[in-house]
XYZ file of C-alpha atoms in Angstrom:
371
model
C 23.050 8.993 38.085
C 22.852 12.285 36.242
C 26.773 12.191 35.788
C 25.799 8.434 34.273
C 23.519 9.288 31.789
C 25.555 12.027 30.086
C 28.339 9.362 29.749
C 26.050 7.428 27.997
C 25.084 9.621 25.652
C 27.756 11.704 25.304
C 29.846 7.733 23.792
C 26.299 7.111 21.767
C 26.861 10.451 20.007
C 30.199 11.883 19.977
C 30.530 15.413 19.143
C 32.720 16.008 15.586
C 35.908 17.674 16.227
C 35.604 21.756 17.049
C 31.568 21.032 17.272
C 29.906 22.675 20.571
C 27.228 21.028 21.931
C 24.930 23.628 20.533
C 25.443 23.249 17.189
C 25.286 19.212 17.274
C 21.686 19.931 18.572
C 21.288 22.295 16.197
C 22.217 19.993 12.933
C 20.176 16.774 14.564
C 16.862 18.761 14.592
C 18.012 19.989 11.059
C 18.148 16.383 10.200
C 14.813 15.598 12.150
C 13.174 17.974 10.129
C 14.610 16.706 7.069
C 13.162 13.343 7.574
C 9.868 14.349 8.332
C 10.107 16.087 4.865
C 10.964 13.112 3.511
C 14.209 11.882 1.890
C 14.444 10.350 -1.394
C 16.566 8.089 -2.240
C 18.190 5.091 -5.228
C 19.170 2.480 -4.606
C 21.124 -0.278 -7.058
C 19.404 -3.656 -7.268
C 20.099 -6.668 -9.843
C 17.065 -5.919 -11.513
C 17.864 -1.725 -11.983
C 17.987 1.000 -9.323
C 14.639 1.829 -7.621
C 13.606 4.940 -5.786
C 12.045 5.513 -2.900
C 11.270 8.620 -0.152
C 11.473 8.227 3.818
C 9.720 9.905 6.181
C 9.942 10.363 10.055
C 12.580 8.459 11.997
C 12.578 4.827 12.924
C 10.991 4.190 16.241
C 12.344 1.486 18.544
C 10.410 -2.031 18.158
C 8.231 -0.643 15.364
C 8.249 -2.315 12.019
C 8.050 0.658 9.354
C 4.720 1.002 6.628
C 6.339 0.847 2.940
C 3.993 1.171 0.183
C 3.629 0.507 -3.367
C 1.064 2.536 -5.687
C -0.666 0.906 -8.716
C 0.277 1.234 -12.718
C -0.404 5.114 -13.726
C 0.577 6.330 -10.201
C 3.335 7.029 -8.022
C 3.778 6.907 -4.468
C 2.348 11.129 -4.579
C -0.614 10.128 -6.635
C -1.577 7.271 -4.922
C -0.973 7.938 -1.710
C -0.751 11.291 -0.584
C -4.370 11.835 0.164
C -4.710 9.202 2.399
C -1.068 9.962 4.730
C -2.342 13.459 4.366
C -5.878 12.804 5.347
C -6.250 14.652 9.435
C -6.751 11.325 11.673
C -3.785 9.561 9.749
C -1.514 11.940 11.651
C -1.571 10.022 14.748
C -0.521 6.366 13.019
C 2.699 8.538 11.270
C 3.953 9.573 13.926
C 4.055 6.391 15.595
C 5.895 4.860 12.398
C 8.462 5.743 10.117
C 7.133 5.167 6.075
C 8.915 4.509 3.143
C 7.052 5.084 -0.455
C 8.497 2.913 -3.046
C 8.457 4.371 -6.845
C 8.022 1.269 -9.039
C 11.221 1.979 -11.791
C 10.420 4.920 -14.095
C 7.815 6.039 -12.302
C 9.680 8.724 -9.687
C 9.132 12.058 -10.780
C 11.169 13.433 -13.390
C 12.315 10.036 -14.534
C 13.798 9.726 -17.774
C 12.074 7.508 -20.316
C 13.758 3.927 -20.613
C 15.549 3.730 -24.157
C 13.729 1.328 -27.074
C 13.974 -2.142 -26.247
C 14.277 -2.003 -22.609
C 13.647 -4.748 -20.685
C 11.338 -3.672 -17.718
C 11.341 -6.099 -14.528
C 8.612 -8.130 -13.798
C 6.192 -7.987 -11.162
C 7.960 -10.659 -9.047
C 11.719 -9.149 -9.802
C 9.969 -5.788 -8.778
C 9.517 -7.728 -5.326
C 12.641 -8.853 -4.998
C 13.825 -5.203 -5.022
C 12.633 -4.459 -1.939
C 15.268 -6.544 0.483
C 17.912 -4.110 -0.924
C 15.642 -0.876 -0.245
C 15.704 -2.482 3.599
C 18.953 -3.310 3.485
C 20.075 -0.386 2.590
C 17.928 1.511 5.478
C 18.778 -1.438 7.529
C 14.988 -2.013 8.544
C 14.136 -5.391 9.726
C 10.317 -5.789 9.633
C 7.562 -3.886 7.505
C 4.043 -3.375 7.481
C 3.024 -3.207 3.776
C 0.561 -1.028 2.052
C 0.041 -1.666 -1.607
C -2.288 -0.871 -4.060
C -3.145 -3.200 -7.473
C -0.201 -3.630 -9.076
C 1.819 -2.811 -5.835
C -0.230 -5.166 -4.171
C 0.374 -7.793 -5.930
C 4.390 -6.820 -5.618
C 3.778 -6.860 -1.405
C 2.431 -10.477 -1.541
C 4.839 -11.838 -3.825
C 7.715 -10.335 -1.539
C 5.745 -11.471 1.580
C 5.428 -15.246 0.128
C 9.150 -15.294 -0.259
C 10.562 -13.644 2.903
C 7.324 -14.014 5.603
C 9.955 -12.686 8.544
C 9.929 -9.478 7.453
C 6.592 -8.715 6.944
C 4.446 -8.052 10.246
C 1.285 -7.171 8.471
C 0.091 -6.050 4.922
C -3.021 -3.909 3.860
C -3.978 -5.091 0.030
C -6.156 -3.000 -1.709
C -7.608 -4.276 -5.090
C -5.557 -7.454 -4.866
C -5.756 -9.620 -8.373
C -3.754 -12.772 -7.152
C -3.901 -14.426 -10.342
C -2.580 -14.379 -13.935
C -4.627 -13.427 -16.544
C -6.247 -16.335 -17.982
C -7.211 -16.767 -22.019
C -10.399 -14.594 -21.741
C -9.369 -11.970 -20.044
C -6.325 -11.803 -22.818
C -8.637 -11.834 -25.649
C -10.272 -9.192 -23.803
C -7.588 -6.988 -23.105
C -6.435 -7.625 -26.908
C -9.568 -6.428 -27.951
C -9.965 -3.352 -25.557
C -6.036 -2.635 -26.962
C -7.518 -2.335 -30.179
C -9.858 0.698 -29.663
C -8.700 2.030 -26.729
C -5.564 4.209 -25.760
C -2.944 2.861 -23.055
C -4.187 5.269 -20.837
C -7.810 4.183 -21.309
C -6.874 1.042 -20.510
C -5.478 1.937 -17.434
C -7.725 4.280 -16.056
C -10.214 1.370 -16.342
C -8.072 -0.581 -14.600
C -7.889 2.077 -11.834
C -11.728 2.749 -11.834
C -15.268 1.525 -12.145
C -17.040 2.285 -14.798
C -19.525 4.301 -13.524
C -16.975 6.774 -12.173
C -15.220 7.390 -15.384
C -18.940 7.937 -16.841
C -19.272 10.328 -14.375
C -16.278 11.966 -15.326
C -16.128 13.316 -11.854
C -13.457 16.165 -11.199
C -11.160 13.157 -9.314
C -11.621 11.544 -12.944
C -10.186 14.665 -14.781
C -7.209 14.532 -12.636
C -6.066 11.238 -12.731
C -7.438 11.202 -16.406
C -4.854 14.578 -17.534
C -2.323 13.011 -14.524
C -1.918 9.926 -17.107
C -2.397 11.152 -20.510
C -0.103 14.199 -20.276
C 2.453 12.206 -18.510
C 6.100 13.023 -19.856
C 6.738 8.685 -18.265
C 4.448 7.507 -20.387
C 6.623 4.874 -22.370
C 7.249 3.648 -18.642
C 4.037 3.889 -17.680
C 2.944 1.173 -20.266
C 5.954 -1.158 -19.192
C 4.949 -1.093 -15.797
C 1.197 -1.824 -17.560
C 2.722 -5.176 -19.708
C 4.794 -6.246 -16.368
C 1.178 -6.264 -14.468
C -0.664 -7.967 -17.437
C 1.781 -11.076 -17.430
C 2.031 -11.333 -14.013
C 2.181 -14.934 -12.708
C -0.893 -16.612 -10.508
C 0.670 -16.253 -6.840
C -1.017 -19.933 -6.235
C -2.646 -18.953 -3.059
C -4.201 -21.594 -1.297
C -6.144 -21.773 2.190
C -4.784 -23.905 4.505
C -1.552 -24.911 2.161
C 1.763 -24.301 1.819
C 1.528 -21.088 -0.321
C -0.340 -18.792 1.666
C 0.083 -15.293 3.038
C 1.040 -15.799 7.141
C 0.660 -12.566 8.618
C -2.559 -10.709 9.644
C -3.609 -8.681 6.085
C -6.445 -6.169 5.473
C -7.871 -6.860 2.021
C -9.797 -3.641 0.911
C -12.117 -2.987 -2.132
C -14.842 -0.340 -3.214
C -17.880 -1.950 -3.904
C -18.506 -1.962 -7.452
C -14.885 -1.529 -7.901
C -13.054 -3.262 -11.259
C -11.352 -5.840 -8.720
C -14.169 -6.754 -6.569
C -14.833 -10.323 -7.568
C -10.547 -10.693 -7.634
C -10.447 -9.766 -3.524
C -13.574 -11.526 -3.184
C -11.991 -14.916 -4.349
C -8.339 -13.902 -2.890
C -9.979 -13.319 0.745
C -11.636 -17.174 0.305
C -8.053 -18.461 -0.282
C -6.512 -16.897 2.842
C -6.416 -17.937 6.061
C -9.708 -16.507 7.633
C -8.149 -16.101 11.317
C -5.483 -13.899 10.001
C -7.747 -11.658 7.382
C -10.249 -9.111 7.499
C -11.983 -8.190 4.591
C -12.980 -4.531 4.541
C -15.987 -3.794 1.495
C -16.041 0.148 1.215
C -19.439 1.789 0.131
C -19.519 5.080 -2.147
C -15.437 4.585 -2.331
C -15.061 3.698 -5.974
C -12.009 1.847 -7.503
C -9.513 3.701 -5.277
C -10.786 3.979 -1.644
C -7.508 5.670 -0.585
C -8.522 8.645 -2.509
C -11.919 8.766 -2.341
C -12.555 7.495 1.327
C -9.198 8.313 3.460
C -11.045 9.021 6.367
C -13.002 5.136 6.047
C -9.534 3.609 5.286
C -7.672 5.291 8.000
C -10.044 4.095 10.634
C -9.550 0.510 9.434
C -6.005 1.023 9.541
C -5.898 2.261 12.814
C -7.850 -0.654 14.144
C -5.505 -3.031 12.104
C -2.251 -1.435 13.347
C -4.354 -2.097 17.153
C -5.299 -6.015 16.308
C -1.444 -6.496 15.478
C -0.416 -4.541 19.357
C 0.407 -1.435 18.069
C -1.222 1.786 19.224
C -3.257 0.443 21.940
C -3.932 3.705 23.401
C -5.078 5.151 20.662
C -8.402 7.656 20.883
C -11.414 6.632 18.611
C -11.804 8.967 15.530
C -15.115 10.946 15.091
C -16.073 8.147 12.361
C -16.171 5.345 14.918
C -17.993 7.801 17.516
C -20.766 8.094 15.578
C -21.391 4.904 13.881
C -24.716 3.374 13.814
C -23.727 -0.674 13.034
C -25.525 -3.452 13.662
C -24.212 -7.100 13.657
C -25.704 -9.661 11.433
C -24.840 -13.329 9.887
C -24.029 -13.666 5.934
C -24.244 -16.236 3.920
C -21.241 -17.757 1.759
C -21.126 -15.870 -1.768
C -20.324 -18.959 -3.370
C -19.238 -22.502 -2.952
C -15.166 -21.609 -1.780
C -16.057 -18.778 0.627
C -16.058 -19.938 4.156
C -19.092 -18.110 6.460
C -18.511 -14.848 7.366
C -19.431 -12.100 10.154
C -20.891 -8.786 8.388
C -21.205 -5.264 10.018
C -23.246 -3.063 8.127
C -22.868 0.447 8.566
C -24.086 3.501 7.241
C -21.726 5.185 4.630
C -20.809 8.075 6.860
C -19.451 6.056 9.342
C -16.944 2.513 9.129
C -14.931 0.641 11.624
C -12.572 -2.252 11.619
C -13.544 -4.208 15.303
C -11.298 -7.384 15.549
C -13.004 -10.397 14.797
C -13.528 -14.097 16.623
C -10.974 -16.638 16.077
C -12.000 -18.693 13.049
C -13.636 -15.827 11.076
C -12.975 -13.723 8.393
C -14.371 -9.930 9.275
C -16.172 -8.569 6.470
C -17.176 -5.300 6.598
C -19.523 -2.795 4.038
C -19.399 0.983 5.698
């Protein structure tokens, strides 16, 4: 049986012509530790080539998490403190990720010439079939923030087989209609672009704060060398088209999703009123206290716990140990009341803002939870 297995493998992997056995081990855990580095790679699309960085190696079965940061950001500033965050070790290493750079937006990319025409929000989406083409991935789970959000949704509505499961966070499914455009004509008029989208990326209240988080992202923006991109990305969000969600109809998102929003955050009322056009068997809707307009940076340790409870609803890590936030939650289970005349009635755990958790909910009920 022995003799049998190296046959096998031996015909899986052939060795290259003069190469001992040695160094072919050698050169795949050189590779190994390449991936877990992360890779970057660009690919060619009909709408411009798009970058993007892998990490880890597929795993058999598993469907791989690709995200997609928000206007201002890239896949670093977006997401790094949350896949870096302690407890989000053990969900990586059960799944390979891939972090999609919206065009422009990699690091060191060169500014787009005058008169570009940058792809919209739905071409941006239908980018992404040749990213998993070209890693020859079948199924994703999708992580998206804002912007990329919105770009995970619209790719999900068009090709629902390859999507297992998506995680929205500050979802806006709809265009913007003539008040918020007189609005944001207004706001153009006395403030900077990247005013504009720092409020897009934040409450209020945090940017009067001016917290050191706000410094960051506020120098990240304003000093960077994209930021002719930047604003392209910015108009490409701003006339995005209404995704025409509906609950129960023919345009709706099919797979289980997480929606997730900081309370008091600049798109609360927008995931409020997505979440009451989804299908309420299939969604939870996660409300994150003290977290701000970007919970992924401000509470990783909240989000990943959700996560990992998401990834568990959909089969995935069932053996997984409880993190120290769900150990010492205090929670108790109470009834709430619709917030207005389209939400459906929903199940609320409150919890105290050191601790959250994402238990799955009854059939027929939308999970909302405030931690």
């Amino acid at each position: 049986m022995a003799e049998l297995q190296e046959v096998q493998i031996t015909e899986e992997k052939p060795l290259l012509p003069g190469q001992t056995p040695e160094v072919a081990k050698e050169a795949e855990l050189a590779a190994r530790i390449l991936l877990d580095q992360g890779q970057t790679h660009s690919v060619e699309t009909p709408y411009g080539s798009v970058t993007f960085t892998v990490y880890g190696t597929p795993k058999p079965k598993r469907p791989a998490i690709l995200t997609y940061h928000d206007v201002g950001l890239n896949y670093k500033s977006c997401f790094q403190s949350l896949f870096q965050f302690g407890d989000m070790q053990e969900i990586i290493q059960n799944f390979v990720r891939v972090h999609v750079d919206a065009p422009g937006m990699e690091e060191g990319a060169p500014v787009f010439p005058l008169g570009y025409q940058y792809p919209s929000l739905d071409q941006l989406a239908d980018m992404i079939p040749c990213i998993l083409q070209y890693l020859n991935f079948s199924t994703v789970i999708g992580v998206g923030v804002g912007a990329g959000a919105y770009v995970l949704s619209r790719y999900t509505l068009t090709h629902p087989d390859t999507v297992e499961g998506l995680v929205l966070i500050n979802i806006d499914p709809n265009a913007k209609g003539w008040m918020d455009w007189a609005a944001h004509k207004l706001t153009g008029l006395t403030s900077s672009i990247p005013e504009m989208i720092l409020g897009h990326l934040f409450s209020q209240e945090e940017l009067s704060g001016n917290s050191e988080l706000i410094q960051k992202y506020r120098h990240i923006i304003t000093h960077a060398p994209n930021l002719e991109n930047i604003e392209l990305y910015w108009n490409s969000y701003n006339n995005r088209r209404d995704l025409n969600l509906e609950r129960g109809g023919a345009v709706t998102l099919k797979c289980p999703v997480m929606l997730v929003v900081g309370d008091q955050a600049p798109h609360e009322d927008a995931v409020v009123e997505c979440n009451s056009k989804l299908d309420p068997t299939q969604t939870s809707f996660l409300k994150m206290a003290d977290s701000g307009g970007q919970p992924q940076l401000t509470q990783p340790g909240k989000l990943t716990e959700a996560f990992k409870y998401f990834l568990q609803g959909m089969g995935y890590m069932a053996s997984s140990c409880m993190t120290r936030l769900s150990r010492s939650r205090t929670a108790s289970l109470t009834s709430a009341a619709s917030i207005d005349g389209n939400r459906s009635r929903s199940r609320t755990l409150s919890q105290s803002s050191e601790s959250g958790t994402l238990p799955s909910g009854p059939p027929g009920h939308t999970m909302e939870v405030s931690c």
